């Protein structure tokens, strides 16, 4: 077994352990982003989630990106061709973000020192896509098939973690409403 494969298995184990230990989505996703970036030996990793309209990708979590880059502006699906393709279920590789027309914020990428980018969809079991996961390299590089497959697995685990956290939050809200209703009923 190669060192990188051993590192991928270790990262997958850690991601699953984190998913099973917390339902706080921001904590989960931040740890997954960090572990993914370290396992793939890239500059950064981010997760962006579709808003309710499906027109924008909102920041979910990131590791390795500056606050200035994260505040560069909203990612509009209509203007970001690479995200449009990823949301359609494709894996997208950008060799040079500063010159690739599919990348919405080319100048910001150049200022941040981002060169190559790999983007995969965040898919739920029912095949619904809820966002994208990106990794950013500070050098121009290709991603081998095992790296692409590893990123897809991490994206799928992230989508499961997000869905579990949403279901937990919905159950918690329902329980609080039910409890408040019963408490009010007994007082009347």
PDB file of C-alpha atoms in Angstrom:
ATOM      1  CA  UNK A   1       0.000   0.000   0.000  1.00  0.00           C
ATOM      2  CA  UNK A   2       1.340   3.420  -0.931  1.00  0.00           C
ATOM      3  CA  UNK A   3       1.850   6.105   1.699  1.00  0.00           C
ATOM      4  CA  UNK A   4      -0.804   8.337   0.089  1.00  0.00           C
ATOM      5  CA  UNK A   5      -3.368   5.491   0.156  1.00  0.00           C
ATOM      6  CA  UNK A   6      -2.566   4.805   3.810  1.00  0.00           C
ATOM      7  CA  UNK A   7      -3.059   8.534   4.463  1.00  0.00           C
ATOM      8  CA  UNK A   8      -6.432   8.467   2.627  1.00  0.00           C
ATOM      9  CA  UNK A   9      -7.677   5.578   4.781  1.00  0.00           C
ATOM     10  CA  UNK A  10      -6.531   7.353   7.941  1.00  0.00           C
ATOM     11  CA  UNK A  11      -8.318  10.540   6.824  1.00  0.00           C
ATOM     12  CA  UNK A  12     -11.508   8.612   5.979  1.00  0.00           C
ATOM     13  CA  UNK A  13     -11.440   6.992   9.409  1.00  0.00           C
ATOM     14  CA  UNK A  14     -11.022  10.407  11.063  1.00  0.00           C
ATOM     15  CA  UNK A  15     -13.830  11.916   8.961  1.00  0.00           C
ATOM     16  CA  UNK A  16     -16.226   9.106   9.886  1.00  0.00           C
ATOM     17  CA  UNK A  17     -15.228   9.414  13.552  1.00  0.00           C
ATOM     18  CA  UNK A  18     -15.916  13.182  13.452  1.00  0.00           C
ATOM     19  CA  UNK A  19     -19.274  12.666  11.700  1.00  0.00           C
ATOM     20  CA  UNK A  20     -20.331  10.195  14.401  1.00  0.00           C
ATOM     21  CA  UNK A  21     -19.199  12.404  17.275  1.00  0.00           C
ATOM     22  CA  UNK A  22     -20.903  15.736  16.517  1.00  0.00           C
ATOM     23  CA  UNK A  23     -24.007  17.171  14.860  1.00  0.00           C
ATOM     24  CA  UNK A  24     -22.667  20.726  14.691  1.00  0.00           C
ATOM     25  CA  UNK A  25     -22.367  21.194  10.928  1.00  0.00           C
ATOM     26  CA  UNK A  26     -19.764  23.976  10.977  1.00  0.00           C
ATOM     27  CA  UNK A  27     -17.424  22.002  13.247  1.00  0.00           C
ATOM     28  CA  UNK A  28     -17.852  18.875  11.154  1.00  0.00           C
ATOM     29  CA  UNK A  29     -17.311  20.545   7.825  1.00  0.00           C
ATOM     30  CA  UNK A  30     -14.314  22.554   9.024  1.00  0.00           C
ATOM     31  CA  UNK A  31     -12.595  19.397  10.241  1.00  0.00           C
ATOM     32  CA  UNK A  32     -13.422  17.549   7.020  1.00  0.00           C
ATOM     33  CA  UNK A  33     -12.047  20.452   4.944  1.00  0.00           C
ATOM     34  CA  UNK A  34      -8.816  20.480   6.965  1.00  0.00           C
ATOM     35  CA  UNK A  35      -8.334  16.713   6.800  1.00  0.00           C
ATOM     36  CA  UNK A  36      -9.057  16.648   3.069  1.00  0.00           C
ATOM     37  CA  UNK A  37      -6.542  19.415   2.318  1.00  0.00           C
ATOM     38  CA  UNK A  38      -3.850  17.715   4.386  1.00  0.00           C
ATOM     39  CA  UNK A  39      -4.470  14.260   2.883  1.00  0.00           C
ATOM     40  CA  UNK A  40      -4.292  15.597  -0.686  1.00  0.00           C
ATOM     41  CA  UNK A  41      -1.364  17.886   0.189  1.00  0.00           C
ATOM     42  CA  UNK A  42      -3.033  20.960  -1.262  1.00  0.00           C
ATOM     43  CA  UNK A  43      -3.149  24.594  -0.149  1.00  0.00           C
ATOM     44  CA  UNK A  44      -6.824  24.659   0.797  1.00  0.00           C
ATOM     45  CA  UNK A  45     -10.239  23.050   0.724  1.00  0.00           C
ATOM     46  CA  UNK A  46     -13.722  24.558   0.805  1.00  0.00           C
ATOM     47  CA  UNK A  47     -17.327  23.446   0.874  1.00  0.00           C
ATOM     48  CA  UNK A  48     -20.039  25.659  -0.584  1.00  0.00           C
ATOM     49  CA  UNK A  49     -23.740  24.974  -0.205  1.00  0.00           C
ATOM     50  CA  UNK A  50     -26.562  25.972  -2.527  1.00  0.00           C
ATOM     51  CA  UNK A  51     -28.934  28.597  -1.154  1.00  0.00           C
ATOM     52  CA  UNK A  52     -32.690  27.990  -1.196  1.00  0.00           C
ATOM     53  CA  UNK A  53     -33.050  29.569  -4.630  1.00  0.00           C
ATOM     54  CA  UNK A  54     -30.322  27.369  -6.093  1.00  0.00           C
ATOM     55  CA  UNK A  55     -28.751  30.458  -7.686  1.00  0.00           C
ATOM     56  CA  UNK A  56     -25.821  30.991  -5.278  1.00  0.00           C
ATOM     57  CA  UNK A  57     -23.257  28.888  -3.484  1.00  0.00           C
ATOM     58  CA  UNK A  58     -22.829  30.033   0.106  1.00  0.00           C
ATOM     59  CA  UNK A  59     -19.691  29.399   2.159  1.00  0.00           C
ATOM     60  CA  UNK A  60     -20.062  26.259   4.264  1.00  0.00           C
ATOM     61  CA  UNK A  61     -16.580  25.670   5.614  1.00  0.00           C
ATOM     62  CA  UNK A  62     -13.007  26.070   4.521  1.00  0.00           C
ATOM     63  CA  UNK A  63      -9.419  25.423   5.440  1.00  0.00           C
ATOM     64  CA  UNK A  64      -6.344  27.260   4.174  1.00  0.00           C
ATOM     65  CA  UNK A  65      -8.059  30.249   2.519  1.00  0.00           C
ATOM     66  CA  UNK A  66      -7.689  33.837   3.718  1.00  0.00           C
ATOM     67  CA  UNK A  67     -10.658  35.819   5.027  1.00  0.00           C
ATOM     68  CA  UNK A  68     -10.140  38.268   2.180  1.00  0.00           C
ATOM     69  CA  UNK A  69     -10.518  35.509  -0.402  1.00  0.00           C
ATOM     70  CA  UNK A  70     -13.592  34.090   1.318  1.00  0.00           C
ATOM     71  CA  UNK A  71     -15.177  37.570   1.230  1.00  0.00           C
ATOM     72  CA  UNK A  72     -14.463  38.147  -2.469  1.00  0.00           C
ATOM     73  CA  UNK A  73     -18.158  38.007  -3.296  1.00  0.00           C
ATOM     74  CA  UNK A  74     -20.929  35.513  -3.729  1.00  0.00           C
ATOM     75  CA  UNK A  75     -20.467  32.601  -6.065  1.00  0.00           C
ATOM     76  CA  UNK A  76     -23.276  32.801  -8.588  1.00  0.00           C
ATOM     77  CA  UNK A  77     -23.955  29.480 -10.266  1.00  0.00           C
ATOM     78  CA  UNK A  78     -24.852  31.211 -13.551  1.00  0.00           C
ATOM     79  CA  UNK A  79     -21.445  32.975 -13.622  1.00  0.00           C
ATOM     80  CA  UNK A  80     -19.326  30.087 -12.353  1.00  0.00           C
ATOM     81  CA  UNK A  81     -19.221  27.530 -15.149  1.00  0.00           C
ATOM     82  CA  UNK A  82     -17.082  25.093 -13.185  1.00  0.00           C
ATOM     83  CA  UNK A  83     -19.604  25.033 -10.341  1.00  0.00           C
ATOM     84  CA  UNK A  84     -22.445  24.716 -12.841  1.00  0.00           C
ATOM     85  CA  UNK A  85     -20.788  21.571 -14.238  1.00  0.00           C
ATOM     86  CA  UNK A  86     -20.010  20.218 -10.759  1.00  0.00           C
ATOM     87  CA  UNK A  87     -23.619  20.759  -9.643  1.00  0.00           C
ATOM     88  CA  UNK A  88     -24.680  18.759 -12.705  1.00  0.00           C
ATOM     89  CA  UNK A  89     -22.652  15.865 -11.283  1.00  0.00           C
ATOM     90  CA  UNK A  90     -19.311  16.282 -13.064  1.00  0.00           C
ATOM     91  CA  UNK A  91     -15.828  16.381 -11.598  1.00  0.00           C
ATOM     92  CA  UNK A  92     -14.110  19.549 -12.834  1.00  0.00           C
ATOM     93  CA  UNK A  93     -10.362  20.163 -12.986  1.00  0.00           C
ATOM     94  CA  UNK A  94      -9.014  23.677 -13.525  1.00  0.00           C
ATOM     95  CA  UNK A  95      -5.306  23.783 -14.358  1.00  0.00           C
ATOM     96  CA  UNK A  96      -4.867  27.541 -13.843  1.00  0.00           C
ATOM     97  CA  UNK A  97      -7.666  29.383 -12.044  1.00  0.00           C
ATOM     98  CA  UNK A  98      -6.194  32.784 -12.928  1.00  0.00           C
ATOM     99  CA  UNK A  99      -6.661  32.201 -16.669  1.00  0.00           C
ATOM    100  CA  UNK A 100      -9.542  29.690 -16.899  1.00  0.00           C
ATOM    101  CA  UNK A 101     -12.772  31.363 -18.049  1.00  0.00           C
ATOM    102  CA  UNK A 102     -14.856  28.895 -16.038  1.00  0.00           C
ATOM    103  CA  UNK A 103     -13.484  30.360 -12.771  1.00  0.00           C
ATOM    104  CA  UNK A 104     -15.640  33.313 -11.595  1.00  0.00           C
ATOM    105  CA  UNK A 105     -13.010  35.192  -9.561  1.00  0.00           C
ATOM    106  CA  UNK A 106      -9.793  34.868 -11.578  1.00  0.00           C
ATOM    107  CA  UNK A 107      -8.045  37.943 -10.106  1.00  0.00           C
ATOM    108  CA  UNK A 108      -8.885  36.922  -6.537  1.00  0.00           C
ATOM    109  CA  UNK A 109      -7.498  33.436  -7.233  1.00  0.00           C
ATOM    110  CA  UNK A 110      -4.268  34.946  -8.554  1.00  0.00           C
ATOM    111  CA  UNK A 111      -3.938  37.222  -5.500  1.00  0.00           C
ATOM    112  CA  UNK A 112      -4.605  34.263  -3.173  1.00  0.00           C
ATOM    113  CA  UNK A 113      -1.899  32.183  -4.873  1.00  0.00           C
ATOM    114  CA  UNK A 114      -4.343  29.591  -6.206  1.00  0.00           C
ATOM    115  CA  UNK A 115      -3.269  27.744  -9.321  1.00  0.00           C
ATOM    116  CA  UNK A 116      -5.066  24.411  -9.878  1.00  0.00           C
ATOM    117  CA  UNK A 117      -8.543  23.571  -8.560  1.00  0.00           C
ATOM    118  CA  UNK A 118     -10.509  20.325  -8.395  1.00  0.00           C
ATOM    119  CA  UNK A 119     -14.289  20.554  -7.856  1.00  0.00           C
ATOM    120  CA  UNK A 120     -16.756  17.736  -7.109  1.00  0.00           C
ATOM    121  CA  UNK A 121     -20.484  17.804  -6.232  1.00  0.00           C
ATOM    122  CA  UNK A 122     -21.868  17.262  -2.727  1.00  0.00           C
ATOM    123  CA  UNK A 123     -24.490  14.608  -3.441  1.00  0.00           C
ATOM    124  CA  UNK A 124     -27.064  13.036  -1.168  1.00  0.00           C
ATOM    125  CA  UNK A 125     -28.202   9.423  -1.492  1.00  0.00           C
ATOM    126  CA  UNK A 126     -31.224  10.462  -3.541  1.00  0.00           C
ATOM    127  CA  UNK A 127     -28.740  11.999  -6.032  1.00  0.00           C
ATOM    128  CA  UNK A 128     -29.793  15.526  -5.072  1.00  0.00           C
ATOM    129  CA  UNK A 129     -26.797  17.894  -5.240  1.00  0.00           C
ATOM    130  CA  UNK A 130     -26.589  20.341  -2.330  1.00  0.00           C
ATOM    131  CA  UNK A 131     -23.287  22.066  -3.054  1.00  0.00           C
ATOM    132  CA  UNK A 132     -19.682  21.577  -4.108  1.00  0.00           C
ATOM    133  CA  UNK A 133     -16.366  20.664  -2.541  1.00  0.00           C
ATOM    134  CA  UNK A 134     -13.187  22.227  -3.916  1.00  0.00           C
ATOM    135  CA  UNK A 135      -9.513  21.708  -3.301  1.00  0.00           C
ATOM    136  CA  UNK A 136      -6.986  24.392  -4.270  1.00  0.00           C
ATOM    137  CA  UNK A 137      -3.333  23.881  -5.135  1.00  0.00           C
ATOM    138  CA  UNK A 138      -0.757  26.673  -5.092  1.00  0.00           C
ATOM    139  CA  UNK A 139       1.102  24.993  -7.959  1.00  0.00           C
ATOM    140  CA  UNK A 140      -0.164  23.858 -11.337  1.00  0.00           C
ATOM    141  CA  UNK A 141      -0.885  20.166 -11.047  1.00  0.00           C
ATOM    142  CA  UNK A 142      -2.877  17.244 -12.307  1.00  0.00           C
ATOM    143  CA  UNK A 143      -4.907  15.121  -9.910  1.00  0.00           C
ATOM    144  CA  UNK A 144      -4.568  11.353 -10.303  1.00  0.00           C
ATOM    145  CA  UNK A 145      -7.590   9.044 -10.320  1.00  0.00           C
ATOM    146  CA  UNK A 146      -7.089   7.960  -6.682  1.00  0.00           C
ATOM    147  CA  UNK A 147      -7.037  11.635  -5.581  1.00  0.00           C
ATOM    148  CA  UNK A 148     -10.251  12.340  -7.515  1.00  0.00           C
ATOM    149  CA  UNK A 149     -11.933   9.259  -6.027  1.00  0.00           C
ATOM    150  CA  UNK A 150     -10.784  10.242  -2.530  1.00  0.00           C
ATOM    151  CA  UNK A 151     -12.234  13.748  -2.948  1.00  0.00           C
ATOM    152  CA  UNK A 152     -15.552  12.310  -4.191  1.00  0.00           C
ATOM    153  CA  UNK A 153     -15.726  10.056  -1.107  1.00  0.00           C
ATOM    154  CA  UNK A 154     -14.986  13.009   1.202  1.00  0.00           C
ATOM    155  CA  UNK A 155     -17.671  15.066  -0.574  1.00  0.00           C
ATOM    156  CA  UNK A 156     -20.208  12.261  -0.156  1.00  0.00           C
ATOM    157  CA  UNK A 157     -19.341  11.934   3.547  1.00  0.00           C
ATOM    158  CA  UNK A 158     -19.722  15.707   3.911  1.00  0.00           C
ATOM    159  CA  UNK A 159     -23.156  15.601   2.255  1.00  0.00           C
ATOM    160  CA  UNK A 160     -24.240  12.852   4.677  1.00  0.00           C
ATOM    161  CA  UNK A 161     -22.944  14.898   7.646  1.00  0.00           C
ATOM    162  CA  UNK A 162     -24.826  17.983   6.425  1.00  0.00           C
ATOM    163  CA  UNK A 163     -28.052  16.011   5.942  1.00  0.00           C
ATOM    164  CA  UNK A 164     -27.728  14.360   9.379  1.00  0.00           C
ATOM    165  CA  UNK A 165     -27.202  17.763  11.007  1.00  0.00           C
ATOM    166  CA  UNK A 166     -30.229  19.203   9.167  1.00  0.00           C
ATOM    167  CA  UNK A 167     -32.427  16.264  10.225  1.00  0.00           C
ATOM    168  CA  UNK A 168     -31.204  16.586  13.803  1.00  0.00           C
ATOM    169  CA  UNK A 169     -31.991  20.315  13.800  1.00  0.00           C
ATOM    170  CA  UNK A 170     -35.488  19.673  12.358  1.00  0.00           C
ATOM    171  CA  UNK A 171     -36.213  17.001  14.987  1.00  0.00           C
ATOM    172  CA  UNK A 172     -34.956  19.292  17.738  1.00  0.00           C
ATOM    173  CA  UNK A 173     -37.226  22.125  16.522  1.00  0.00           C
ATOM    174  CA  UNK A 174     -40.228  19.782  16.289  1.00  0.00           C
ATOM    175  CA  UNK A 175     -39.552  18.469  19.792  1.00  0.00           C
ATOM    176  CA  UNK A 176     -39.286  22.005  21.196  1.00  0.00           C
ATOM    177  CA  UNK A 177     -42.563  23.014  19.504  1.00  0.00           C
ATOM    178  CA  UNK A 178     -44.301  19.880  20.796  1.00  0.00           C
ATOM    179  CA  UNK A 179     -42.975  20.439  24.303  1.00  0.00           C
ATOM    180  CA  UNK A 180     -44.046  24.096  24.260  1.00  0.00           C
ATOM    181  CA  UNK A 181     -47.534  23.102  23.017  1.00  0.00           C
ATOM    182  CA  UNK A 182     -47.953  20.429  25.716  1.00  0.00           C
ATOM    183  CA  UNK A 183     -46.712  22.802  28.402  1.00  0.00           C
ATOM    184  CA  UNK A 184     -49.202  25.453  27.223  1.00  0.00           C
ATOM    185  CA  UNK A 185     -52.051  22.873  27.077  1.00  0.00           C
ATOM    186  CA  UNK A 186     -51.480  21.779  30.684  1.00  0.00           C
ATOM    187  CA  UNK A 187     -51.432  25.387  31.911  1.00  0.00           C
ATOM    188  CA  UNK A 188     -54.788  26.270  30.252  1.00  0.00           C
TER     189      UNK A 188
END
